[in-house]
Short mmCIF file of C-alpha atoms in Angstrom, two decimals:
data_model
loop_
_atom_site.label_atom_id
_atom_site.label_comp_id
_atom_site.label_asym_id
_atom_site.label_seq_id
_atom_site.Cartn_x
_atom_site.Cartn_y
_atom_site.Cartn_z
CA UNK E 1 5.90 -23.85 67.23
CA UNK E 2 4.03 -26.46 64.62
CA UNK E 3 1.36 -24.91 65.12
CA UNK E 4 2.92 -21.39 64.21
CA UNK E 5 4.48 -23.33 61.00
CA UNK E 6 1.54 -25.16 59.83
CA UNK E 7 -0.48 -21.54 59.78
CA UNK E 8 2.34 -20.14 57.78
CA UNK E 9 2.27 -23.15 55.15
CA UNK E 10 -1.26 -23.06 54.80
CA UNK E 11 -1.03 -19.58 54.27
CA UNK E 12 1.61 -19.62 51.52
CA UNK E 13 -0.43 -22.82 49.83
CA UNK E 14 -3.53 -20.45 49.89
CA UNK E 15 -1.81 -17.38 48.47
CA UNK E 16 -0.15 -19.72 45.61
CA UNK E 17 -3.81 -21.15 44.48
CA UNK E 18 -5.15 -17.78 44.88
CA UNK E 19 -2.45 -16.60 42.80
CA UNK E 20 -2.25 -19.49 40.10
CA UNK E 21 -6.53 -18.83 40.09
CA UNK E 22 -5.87 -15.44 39.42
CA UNK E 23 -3.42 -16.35 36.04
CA UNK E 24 -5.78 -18.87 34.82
CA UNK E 25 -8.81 -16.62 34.93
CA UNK E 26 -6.57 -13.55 33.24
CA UNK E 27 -5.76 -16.07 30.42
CA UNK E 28 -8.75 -17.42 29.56
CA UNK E 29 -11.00 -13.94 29.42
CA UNK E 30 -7.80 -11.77 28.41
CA UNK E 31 -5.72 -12.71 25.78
CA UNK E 32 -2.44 -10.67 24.62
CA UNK E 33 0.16 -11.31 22.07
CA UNK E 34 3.17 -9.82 21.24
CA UNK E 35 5.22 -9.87 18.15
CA UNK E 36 8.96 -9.78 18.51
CA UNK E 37 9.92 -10.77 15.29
CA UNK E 38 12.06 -7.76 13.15
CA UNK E 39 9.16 -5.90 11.08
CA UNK E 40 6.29 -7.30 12.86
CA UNK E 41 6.23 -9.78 10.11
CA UNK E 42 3.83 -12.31 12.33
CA UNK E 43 0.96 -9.36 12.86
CA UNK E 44 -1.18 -7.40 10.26
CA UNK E 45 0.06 -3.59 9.40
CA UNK E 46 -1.56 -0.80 10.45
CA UNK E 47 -2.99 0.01 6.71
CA UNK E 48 -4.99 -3.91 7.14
CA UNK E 49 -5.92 -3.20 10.89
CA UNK E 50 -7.61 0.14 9.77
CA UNK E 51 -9.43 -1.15 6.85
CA UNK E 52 -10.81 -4.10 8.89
CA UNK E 53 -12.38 -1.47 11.58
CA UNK E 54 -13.86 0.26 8.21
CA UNK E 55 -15.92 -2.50 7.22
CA UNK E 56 -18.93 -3.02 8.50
CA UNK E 57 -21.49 -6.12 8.34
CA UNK E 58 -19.39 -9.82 9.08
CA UNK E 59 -17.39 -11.48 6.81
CA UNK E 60 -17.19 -14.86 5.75
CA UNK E 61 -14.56 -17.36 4.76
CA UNK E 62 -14.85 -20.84 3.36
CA UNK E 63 -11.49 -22.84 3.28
CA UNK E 64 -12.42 -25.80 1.19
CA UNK E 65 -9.38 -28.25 2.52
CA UNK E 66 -8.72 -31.88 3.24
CA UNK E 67 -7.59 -32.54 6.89
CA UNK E 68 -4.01 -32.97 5.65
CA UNK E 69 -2.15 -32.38 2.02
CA UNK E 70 0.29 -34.96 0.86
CA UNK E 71 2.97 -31.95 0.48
CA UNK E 72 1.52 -28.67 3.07
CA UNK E 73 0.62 -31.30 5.69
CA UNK E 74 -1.76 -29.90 7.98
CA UNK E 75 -3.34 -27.56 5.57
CA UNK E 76 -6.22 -26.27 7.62
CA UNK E 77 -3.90 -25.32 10.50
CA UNK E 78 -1.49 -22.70 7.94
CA UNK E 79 -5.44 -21.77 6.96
CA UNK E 80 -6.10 -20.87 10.76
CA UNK E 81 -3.09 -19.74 11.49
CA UNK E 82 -3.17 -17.48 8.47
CA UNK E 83 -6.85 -15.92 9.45
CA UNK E 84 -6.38 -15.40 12.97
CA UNK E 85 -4.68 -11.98 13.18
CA UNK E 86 -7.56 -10.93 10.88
CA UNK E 87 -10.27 -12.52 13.54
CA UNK E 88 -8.45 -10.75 16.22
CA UNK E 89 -9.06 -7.04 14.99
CA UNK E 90 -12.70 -8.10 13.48
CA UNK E 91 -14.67 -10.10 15.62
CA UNK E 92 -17.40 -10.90 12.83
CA UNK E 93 -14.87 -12.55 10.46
CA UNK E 94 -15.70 -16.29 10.47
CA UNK E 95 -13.80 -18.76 9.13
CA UNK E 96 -15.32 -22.08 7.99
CA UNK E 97 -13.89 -25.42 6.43
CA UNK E 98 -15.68 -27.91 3.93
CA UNK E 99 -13.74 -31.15 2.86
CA UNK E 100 -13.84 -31.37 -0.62
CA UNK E 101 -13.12 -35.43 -0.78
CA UNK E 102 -16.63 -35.22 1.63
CA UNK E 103 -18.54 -33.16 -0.12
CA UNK E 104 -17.34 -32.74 -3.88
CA UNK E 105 -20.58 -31.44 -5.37
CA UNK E 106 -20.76 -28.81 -2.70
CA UNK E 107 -16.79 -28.03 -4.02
CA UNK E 108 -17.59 -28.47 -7.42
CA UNK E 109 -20.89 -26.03 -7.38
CA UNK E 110 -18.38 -23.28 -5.80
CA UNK E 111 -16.00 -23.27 -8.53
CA UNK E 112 -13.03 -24.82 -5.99
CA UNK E 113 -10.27 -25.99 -7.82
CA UNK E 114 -7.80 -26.33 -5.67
CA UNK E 115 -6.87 -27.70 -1.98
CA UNK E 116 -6.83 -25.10 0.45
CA UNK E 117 -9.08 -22.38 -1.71
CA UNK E 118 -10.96 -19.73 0.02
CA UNK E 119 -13.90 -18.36 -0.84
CA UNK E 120 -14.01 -15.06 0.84
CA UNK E 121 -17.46 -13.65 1.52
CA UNK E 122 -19.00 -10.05 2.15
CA UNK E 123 -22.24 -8.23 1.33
CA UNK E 124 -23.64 -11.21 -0.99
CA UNK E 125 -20.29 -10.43 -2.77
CA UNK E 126 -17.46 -13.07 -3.32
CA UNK E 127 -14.17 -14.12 -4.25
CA UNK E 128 -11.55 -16.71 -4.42
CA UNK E 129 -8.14 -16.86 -2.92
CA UNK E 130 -5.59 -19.05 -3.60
CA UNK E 131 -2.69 -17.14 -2.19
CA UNK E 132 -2.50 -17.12 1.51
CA UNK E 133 -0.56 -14.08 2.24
CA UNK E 134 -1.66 -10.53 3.52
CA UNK E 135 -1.73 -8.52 0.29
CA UNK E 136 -3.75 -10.74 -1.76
CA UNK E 137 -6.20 -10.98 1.69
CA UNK E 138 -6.22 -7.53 2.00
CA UNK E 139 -6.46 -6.77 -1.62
CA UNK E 140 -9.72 -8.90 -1.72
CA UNK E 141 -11.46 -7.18 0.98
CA UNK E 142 -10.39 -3.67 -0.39
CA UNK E 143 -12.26 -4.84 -3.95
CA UNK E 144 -15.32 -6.64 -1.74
CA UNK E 145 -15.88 -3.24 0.56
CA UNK E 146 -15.72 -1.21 -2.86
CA UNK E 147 -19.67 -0.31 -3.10
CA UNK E 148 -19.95 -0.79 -7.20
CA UNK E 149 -17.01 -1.30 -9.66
CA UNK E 150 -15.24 2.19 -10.39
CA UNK E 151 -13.97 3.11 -14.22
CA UNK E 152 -11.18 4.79 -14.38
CA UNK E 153 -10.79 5.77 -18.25
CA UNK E 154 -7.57 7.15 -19.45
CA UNK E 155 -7.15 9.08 -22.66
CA UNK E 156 -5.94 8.04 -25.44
CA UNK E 157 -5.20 8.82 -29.20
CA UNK E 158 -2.57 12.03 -28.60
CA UNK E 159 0.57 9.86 -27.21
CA UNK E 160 -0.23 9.56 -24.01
CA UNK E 161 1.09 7.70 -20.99
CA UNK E 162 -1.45 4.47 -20.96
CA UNK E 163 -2.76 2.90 -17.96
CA UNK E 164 -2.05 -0.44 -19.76
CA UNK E 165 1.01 0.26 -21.51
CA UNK E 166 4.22 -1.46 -21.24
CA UNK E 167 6.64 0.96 -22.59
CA UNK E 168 9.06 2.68 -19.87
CA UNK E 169 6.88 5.97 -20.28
CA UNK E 170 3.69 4.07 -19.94
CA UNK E 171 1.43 3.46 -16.65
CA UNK E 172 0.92 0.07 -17.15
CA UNK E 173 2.04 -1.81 -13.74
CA UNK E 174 0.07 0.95 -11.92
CA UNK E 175 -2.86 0.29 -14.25
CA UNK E 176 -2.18 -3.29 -12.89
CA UNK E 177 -2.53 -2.33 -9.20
CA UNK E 178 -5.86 -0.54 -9.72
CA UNK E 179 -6.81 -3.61 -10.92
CA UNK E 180 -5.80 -5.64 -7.82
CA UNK E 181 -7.62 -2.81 -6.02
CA UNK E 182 -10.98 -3.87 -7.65
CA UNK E 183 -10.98 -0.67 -9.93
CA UNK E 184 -11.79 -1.47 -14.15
CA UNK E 185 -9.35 0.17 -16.72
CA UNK E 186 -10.68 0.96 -19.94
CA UNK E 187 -9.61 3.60 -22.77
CA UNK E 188 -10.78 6.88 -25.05
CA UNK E 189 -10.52 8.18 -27.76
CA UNK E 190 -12.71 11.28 -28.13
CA UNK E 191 -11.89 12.04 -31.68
CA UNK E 192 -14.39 8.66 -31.96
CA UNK E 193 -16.30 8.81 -28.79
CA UNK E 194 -19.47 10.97 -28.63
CA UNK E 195 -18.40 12.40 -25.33
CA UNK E 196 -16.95 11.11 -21.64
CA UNK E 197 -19.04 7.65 -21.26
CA UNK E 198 -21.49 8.21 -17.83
CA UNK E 199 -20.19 5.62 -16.30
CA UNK E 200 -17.03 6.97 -15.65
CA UNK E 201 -16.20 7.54 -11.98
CA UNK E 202 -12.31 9.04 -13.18
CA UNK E 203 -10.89 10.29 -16.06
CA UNK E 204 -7.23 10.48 -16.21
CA UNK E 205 -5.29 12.50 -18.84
CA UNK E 206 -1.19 11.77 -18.85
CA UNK E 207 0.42 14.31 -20.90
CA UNK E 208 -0.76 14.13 -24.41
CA UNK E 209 2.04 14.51 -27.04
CA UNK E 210 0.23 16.00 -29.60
CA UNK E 211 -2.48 18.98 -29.58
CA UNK E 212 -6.15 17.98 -28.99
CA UNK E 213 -8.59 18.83 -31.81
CA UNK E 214 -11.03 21.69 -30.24
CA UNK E 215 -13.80 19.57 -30.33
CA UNK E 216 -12.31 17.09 -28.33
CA UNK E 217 -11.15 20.15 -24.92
CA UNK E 218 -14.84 20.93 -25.31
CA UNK E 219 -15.93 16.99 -24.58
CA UNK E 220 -13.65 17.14 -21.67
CA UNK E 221 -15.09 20.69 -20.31
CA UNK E 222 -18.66 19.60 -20.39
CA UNK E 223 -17.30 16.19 -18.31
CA UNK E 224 -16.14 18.40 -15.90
CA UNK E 225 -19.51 20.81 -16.34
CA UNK E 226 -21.62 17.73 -15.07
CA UNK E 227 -19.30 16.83 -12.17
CA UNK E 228 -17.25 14.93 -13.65
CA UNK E 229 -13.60 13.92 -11.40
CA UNK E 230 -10.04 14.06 -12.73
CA UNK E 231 -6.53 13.21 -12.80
CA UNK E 232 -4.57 15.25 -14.74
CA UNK E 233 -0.93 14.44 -14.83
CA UNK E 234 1.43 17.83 -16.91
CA UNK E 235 4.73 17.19 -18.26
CA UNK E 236 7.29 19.80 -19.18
CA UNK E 237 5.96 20.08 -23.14
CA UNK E 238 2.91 22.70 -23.70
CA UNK E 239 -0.69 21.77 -22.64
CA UNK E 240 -1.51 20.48 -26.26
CA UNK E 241 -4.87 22.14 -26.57
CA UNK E 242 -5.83 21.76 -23.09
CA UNK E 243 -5.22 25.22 -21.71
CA UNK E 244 -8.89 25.91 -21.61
CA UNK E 245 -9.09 23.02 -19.03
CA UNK E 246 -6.38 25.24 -16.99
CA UNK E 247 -8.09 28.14 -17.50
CA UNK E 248 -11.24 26.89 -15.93
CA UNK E 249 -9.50 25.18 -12.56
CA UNK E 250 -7.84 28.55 -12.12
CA UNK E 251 -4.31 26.88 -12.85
CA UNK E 252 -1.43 29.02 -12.89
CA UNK E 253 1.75 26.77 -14.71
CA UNK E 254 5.48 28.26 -14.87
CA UNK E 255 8.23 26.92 -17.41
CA UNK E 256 11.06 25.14 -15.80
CA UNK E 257 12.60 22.34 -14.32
CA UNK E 258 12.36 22.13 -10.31
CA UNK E 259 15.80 21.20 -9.32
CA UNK E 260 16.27 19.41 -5.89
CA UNK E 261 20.08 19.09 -4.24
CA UNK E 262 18.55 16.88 -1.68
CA UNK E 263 18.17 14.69 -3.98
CA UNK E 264 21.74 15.47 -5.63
CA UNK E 265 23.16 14.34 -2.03
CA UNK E 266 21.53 10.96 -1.95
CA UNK E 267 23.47 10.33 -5.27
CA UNK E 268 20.19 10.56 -7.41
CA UNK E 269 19.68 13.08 -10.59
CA UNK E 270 18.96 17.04 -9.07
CA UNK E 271 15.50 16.63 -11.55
CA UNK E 272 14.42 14.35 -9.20
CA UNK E 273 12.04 16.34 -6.73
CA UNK E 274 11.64 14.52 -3.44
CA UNK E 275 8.24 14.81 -1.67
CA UNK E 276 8.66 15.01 1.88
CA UNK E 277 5.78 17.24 2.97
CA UNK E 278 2.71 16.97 2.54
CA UNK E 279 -0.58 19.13 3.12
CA UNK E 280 -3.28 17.42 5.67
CA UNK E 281 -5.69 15.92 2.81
CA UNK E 282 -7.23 12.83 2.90
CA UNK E 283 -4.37 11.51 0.18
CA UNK E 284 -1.77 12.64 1.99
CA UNK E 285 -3.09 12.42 5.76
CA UNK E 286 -0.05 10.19 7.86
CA UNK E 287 1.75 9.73 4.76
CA UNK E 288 5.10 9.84 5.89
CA UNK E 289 6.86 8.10 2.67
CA UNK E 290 9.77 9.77 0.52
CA UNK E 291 8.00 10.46 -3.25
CA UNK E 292 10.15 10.67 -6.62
CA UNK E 293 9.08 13.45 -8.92
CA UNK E 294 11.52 13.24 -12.27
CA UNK E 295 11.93 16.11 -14.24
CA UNK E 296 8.83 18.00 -12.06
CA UNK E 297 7.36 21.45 -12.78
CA UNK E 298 5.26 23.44 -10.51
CA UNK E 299 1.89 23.74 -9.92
CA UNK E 300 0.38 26.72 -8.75
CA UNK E 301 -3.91 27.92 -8.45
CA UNK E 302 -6.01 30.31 -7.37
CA UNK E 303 -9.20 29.87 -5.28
CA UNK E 304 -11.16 32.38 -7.59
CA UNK E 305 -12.97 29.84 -10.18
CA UNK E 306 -15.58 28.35 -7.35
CA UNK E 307 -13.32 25.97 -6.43
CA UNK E 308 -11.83 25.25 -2.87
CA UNK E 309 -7.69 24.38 -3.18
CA UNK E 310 -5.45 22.45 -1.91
CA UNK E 311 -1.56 22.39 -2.28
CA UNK E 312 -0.61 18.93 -1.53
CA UNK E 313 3.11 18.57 -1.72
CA UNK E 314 5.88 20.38 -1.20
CA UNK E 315 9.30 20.04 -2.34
CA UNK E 316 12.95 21.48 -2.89
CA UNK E 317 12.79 23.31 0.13
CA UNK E 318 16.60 24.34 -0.56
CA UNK E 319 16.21 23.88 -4.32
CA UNK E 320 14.48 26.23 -6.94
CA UNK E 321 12.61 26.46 -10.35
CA UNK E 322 15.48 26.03 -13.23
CA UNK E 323 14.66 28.47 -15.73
CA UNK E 324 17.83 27.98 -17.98
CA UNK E 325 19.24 25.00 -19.73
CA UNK E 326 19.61 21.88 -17.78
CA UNK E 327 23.56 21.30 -18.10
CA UNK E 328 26.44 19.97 -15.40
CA UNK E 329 27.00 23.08 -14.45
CA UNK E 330 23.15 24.45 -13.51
CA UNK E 331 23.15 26.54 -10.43
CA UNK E 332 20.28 28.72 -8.49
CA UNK E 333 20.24 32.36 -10.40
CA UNK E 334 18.41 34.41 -8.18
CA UNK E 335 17.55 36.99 -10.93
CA UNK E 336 15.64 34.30 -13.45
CA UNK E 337 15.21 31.49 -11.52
CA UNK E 338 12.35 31.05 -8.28
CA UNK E 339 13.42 30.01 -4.71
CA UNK E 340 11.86 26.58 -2.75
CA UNK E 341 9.78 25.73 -1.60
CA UNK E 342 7.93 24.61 -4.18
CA UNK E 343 4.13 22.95 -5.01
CA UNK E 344 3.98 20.26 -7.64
CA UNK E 345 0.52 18.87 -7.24
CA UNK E 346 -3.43 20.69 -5.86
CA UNK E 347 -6.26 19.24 -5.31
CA UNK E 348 -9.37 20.75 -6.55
CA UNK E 349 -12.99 20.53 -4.83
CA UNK E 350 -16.45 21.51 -5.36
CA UNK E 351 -20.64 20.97 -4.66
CA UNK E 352 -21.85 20.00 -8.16
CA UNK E 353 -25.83 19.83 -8.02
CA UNK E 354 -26.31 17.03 -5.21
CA UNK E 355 -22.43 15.13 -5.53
CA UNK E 356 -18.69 16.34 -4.94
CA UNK E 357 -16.34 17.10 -7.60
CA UNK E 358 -12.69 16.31 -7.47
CA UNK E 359 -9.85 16.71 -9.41
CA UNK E 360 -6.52 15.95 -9.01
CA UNK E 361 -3.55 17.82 -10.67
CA UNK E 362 0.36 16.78 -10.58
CA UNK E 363 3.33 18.31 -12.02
CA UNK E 364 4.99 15.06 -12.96
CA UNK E 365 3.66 12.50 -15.43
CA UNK E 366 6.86 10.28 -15.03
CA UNK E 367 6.05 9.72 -11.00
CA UNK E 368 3.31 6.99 -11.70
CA UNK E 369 5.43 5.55 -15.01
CA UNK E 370 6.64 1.99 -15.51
CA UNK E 371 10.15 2.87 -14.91
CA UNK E 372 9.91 5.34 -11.53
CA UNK E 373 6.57 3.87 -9.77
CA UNK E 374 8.78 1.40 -7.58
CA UNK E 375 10.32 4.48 -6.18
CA UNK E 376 9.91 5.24 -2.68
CA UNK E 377 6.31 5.97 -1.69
CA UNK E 378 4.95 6.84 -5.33
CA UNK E 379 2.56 4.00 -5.95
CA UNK E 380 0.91 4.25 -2.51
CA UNK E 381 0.73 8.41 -3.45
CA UNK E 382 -1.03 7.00 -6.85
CA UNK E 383 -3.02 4.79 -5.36
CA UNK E 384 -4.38 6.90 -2.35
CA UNK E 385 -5.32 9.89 -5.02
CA UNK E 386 -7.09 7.07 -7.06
CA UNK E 387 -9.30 6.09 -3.85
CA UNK E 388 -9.76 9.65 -3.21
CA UNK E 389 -11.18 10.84 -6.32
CA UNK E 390 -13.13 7.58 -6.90
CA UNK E 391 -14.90 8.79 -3.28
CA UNK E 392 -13.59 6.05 -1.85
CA UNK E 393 -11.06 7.49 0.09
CA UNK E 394 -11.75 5.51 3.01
CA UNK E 395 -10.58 2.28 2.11
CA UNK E 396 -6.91 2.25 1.67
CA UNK E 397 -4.00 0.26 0.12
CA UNK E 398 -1.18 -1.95 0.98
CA UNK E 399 1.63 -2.67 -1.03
CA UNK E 400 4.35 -5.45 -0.18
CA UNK E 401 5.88 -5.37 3.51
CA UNK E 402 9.77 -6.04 3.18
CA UNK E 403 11.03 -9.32 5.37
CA UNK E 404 13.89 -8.01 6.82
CA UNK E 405 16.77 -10.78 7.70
CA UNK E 406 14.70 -13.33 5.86
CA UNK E 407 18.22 -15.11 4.57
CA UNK E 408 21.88 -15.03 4.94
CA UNK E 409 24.28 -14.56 2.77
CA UNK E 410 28.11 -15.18 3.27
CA UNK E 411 30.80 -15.45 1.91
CA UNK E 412 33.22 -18.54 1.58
CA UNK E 413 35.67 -17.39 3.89
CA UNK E 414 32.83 -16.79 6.21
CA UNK E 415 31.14 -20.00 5.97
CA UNK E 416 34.38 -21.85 6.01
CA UNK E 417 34.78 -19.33 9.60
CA UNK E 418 31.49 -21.11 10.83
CA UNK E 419 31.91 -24.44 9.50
CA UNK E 420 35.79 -24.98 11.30
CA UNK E 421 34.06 -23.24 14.36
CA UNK E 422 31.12 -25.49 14.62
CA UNK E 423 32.58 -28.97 13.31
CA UNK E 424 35.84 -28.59 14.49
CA UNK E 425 36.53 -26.26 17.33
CA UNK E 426 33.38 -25.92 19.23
CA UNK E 427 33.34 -29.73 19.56
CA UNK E 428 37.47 -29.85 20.14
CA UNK E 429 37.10 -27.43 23.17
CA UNK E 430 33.68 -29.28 24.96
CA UNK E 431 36.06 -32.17 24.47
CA UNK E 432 39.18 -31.06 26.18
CA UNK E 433 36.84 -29.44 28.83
CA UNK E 434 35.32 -32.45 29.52
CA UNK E 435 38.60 -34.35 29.62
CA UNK E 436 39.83 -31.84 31.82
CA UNK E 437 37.05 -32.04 34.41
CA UNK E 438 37.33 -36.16 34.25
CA UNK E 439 41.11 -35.58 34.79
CA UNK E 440 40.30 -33.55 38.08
CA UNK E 441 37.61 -35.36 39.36
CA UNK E 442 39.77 -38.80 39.31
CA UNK E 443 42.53 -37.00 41.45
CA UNK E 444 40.68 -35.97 43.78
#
């Protein structure tokens, strides 16, 4: 009988270390996380994961940061804390710290200024960060992957939307996020300018107000002869001297306002055209976000100019083309007026000698403005169709990731709810509970 019990002891002892063995190996050569916090806030998005898997080559990081900070604290744990999601999807990202009350010179010769600065490195290219959250990171790397700066030159001189104006009608905050995305903004004026400079990688023309001189169409004609990529964004007015630029992408433009109700029933104007499908392009591949197109006309093409096209999004699928005046009381007329769904921007491609052309053309010049870019998914539209006709359509964006439940708001009859509850009658009842118990206890 011992015997019998001693053989089943030692066998449960020898199953448990087995078993405990078993965990410790599986921890230390397999390591898995989970984030359960409400909009993965702890763990990089997709859009960071992706672009990390895109770079190749390592990356280097230099935190230059005392062992503690008389107001972070422990400084070079936020660092590591901060860099290790980013170590996780990329192996070869390294992450180094120099003490800058050890070795100033070796601070000062970086151009460190302050405690905790990174100096992020890739390619023999570098940058600083300051700013220890996932956009700036991510930012960074987007402008360190970039292969040579890209010039994106918007025209000027005719009224048109600027890519560093401030005015509602303007493009200046997006002009401002090509920046952040390593891209240089700069301006023409081709009534001055010899012709398209050749360092331009994009030109982008937002809706002149005012008819361009003949001279100046035939500047932008022979940028396009030599290859030359676009973004053209086409208001409601006429095409101000530009229709031989339609005429050679094979552009076919109707009057009219596109008029949505799906927009009408989420209490926004019936101009506004929502974007909800999209074509599979490389702008629009997995795009799943609602775009804003105010006051949007359509876009139509044909394929018989040499050029291979692509509708790219689709909207008022119950909605329609308003011929007529826009008024309170517009409605579909089915003998003037043409059905959804309806195409608002194309893309345009073709082999030019030894490089590909692309061009970019959207029904909307108000989508990308000051006032409408915060809109639903319209800056990462902008932004993707930037990448794409700078070529580098395989490095990607990421815009601002919402905290959900970050803080708490009540109101005073709430918190005086919760304050009562807690101060008053949470410890009142453990109280009378307790009493209670002591109460019984003693009679028995």
């Amino acid at each position: 009988m011992r015997l019998s019990l001693f053989l089943q002891n030692a066998a449960f002892v020898l199953l448990f270390l087995t078993l405990a063995g078993l965990l410790i190996y599986l921890s230390r050569d397999y390591q898995q996380q989970w984030d359960i916090t409400q909009n993965s806030h702890n763990s990089l998005s997709s859009s960071s994961q992706t672009l990390l898997k895109q770079i190749t080559g390592p990356v280097t990081i230099t935190a230059y940061a005392t062992e503690k900070d008389p107001q972070l604290g422990d400084i070079r744990k936020i660092i590591r804390e901060f860099i290790a999601p980013y170590q996780r999807t990329k192996p070869d990202l390294t992450l180094n710290f120099i003490d800058p009350a050890e070795q100033p010179q070796v601070t000062r010769n970086a151009g460190v200024q302050a405690n905790g600065e990174l100096v992020v490195e890739y390619k023999q290219r570098s940058e600083h960060l300051t700013n220890l959250n996932e956009q700036a990171l991510t930012n960074l790397l987007v402008r360190l992957a970039r292969r040579k700066d890209r010039v994106v030159t918007f025209l000027e001189g005719h009224g048109e939307r600027k890519l560093d104006g401030i005015a509602n009608h303007d493009l200046g905050n997006f002009g401002n996020q090509l920046k952040t995305k390593g891209f240089k903004i700069t301006s023409l004026n081709l009534a001055i300018a010899q012709d398209v400079p050749v360092n331009t990688h994009l030109l982008v023309i937002a809706s002149p107000q005012v008819d361009l001189l003949p001279g100046e169409t035939d500047k932008i004609l022979n940028y396009l002869k030599k290859g030359g990529n676009l973004l053209w964004l086409i208001d409601q007015e006429s095409l101000h001297g530009l229709q031989p630029l339609a005429e050679k992408l094979g552009l076919e433009l109707t009057p009219g306002t596109i008029v949505d109700p799906a927009a009408q029933q989420l209490k926004a104007p019936p101009t506004w055209a929502l974007g909800t499908t999209y074509a599979h392009h490389p702008i629009t591949q997995k795009f799943n976000l609602i775009t804003v197109f105010p006051f949007a006309r359509q876009i139509g093409a044909n394929e018989n100019k040499g050029w291979r096209v692509t509708p790219l999004i689709e909207v008022a699928q119950n909605g329609w083309v308003e011929m007529g005046r826009l008024d309170n009381t517009i409605a579909f007329d089915k003998t003037h007026d043409i059905a959804g769904p309806i195409n608002i921007a194309s893309s345009f491609e073709r082999a030019v000698e030894d490089k590909l052309q692309r061009i970019v053309v959207v029904g909307s010049g108000a989508f990308l403005s000051n006032t409408y870019l915060g809109n639903g998914g319209n800056l990462d539209l902008g932004i993707n169709a930037i990448n794409w006709l700078a070529g580098d359509d395989n490095l990607i964006t990421i815009q601002p990731r919402a905290t959900i439940d970050s803080s708490l708001s009540l109101s005073k009859l709430s918190a005086g709810i919760l304050s009562v509850g807690f101060l008053i009658i949470i410890p009142l009842a453990l109280l009378i509970t307790g009493l209670f118990i002591w109460l019984r206890r003693r009679k028995q």
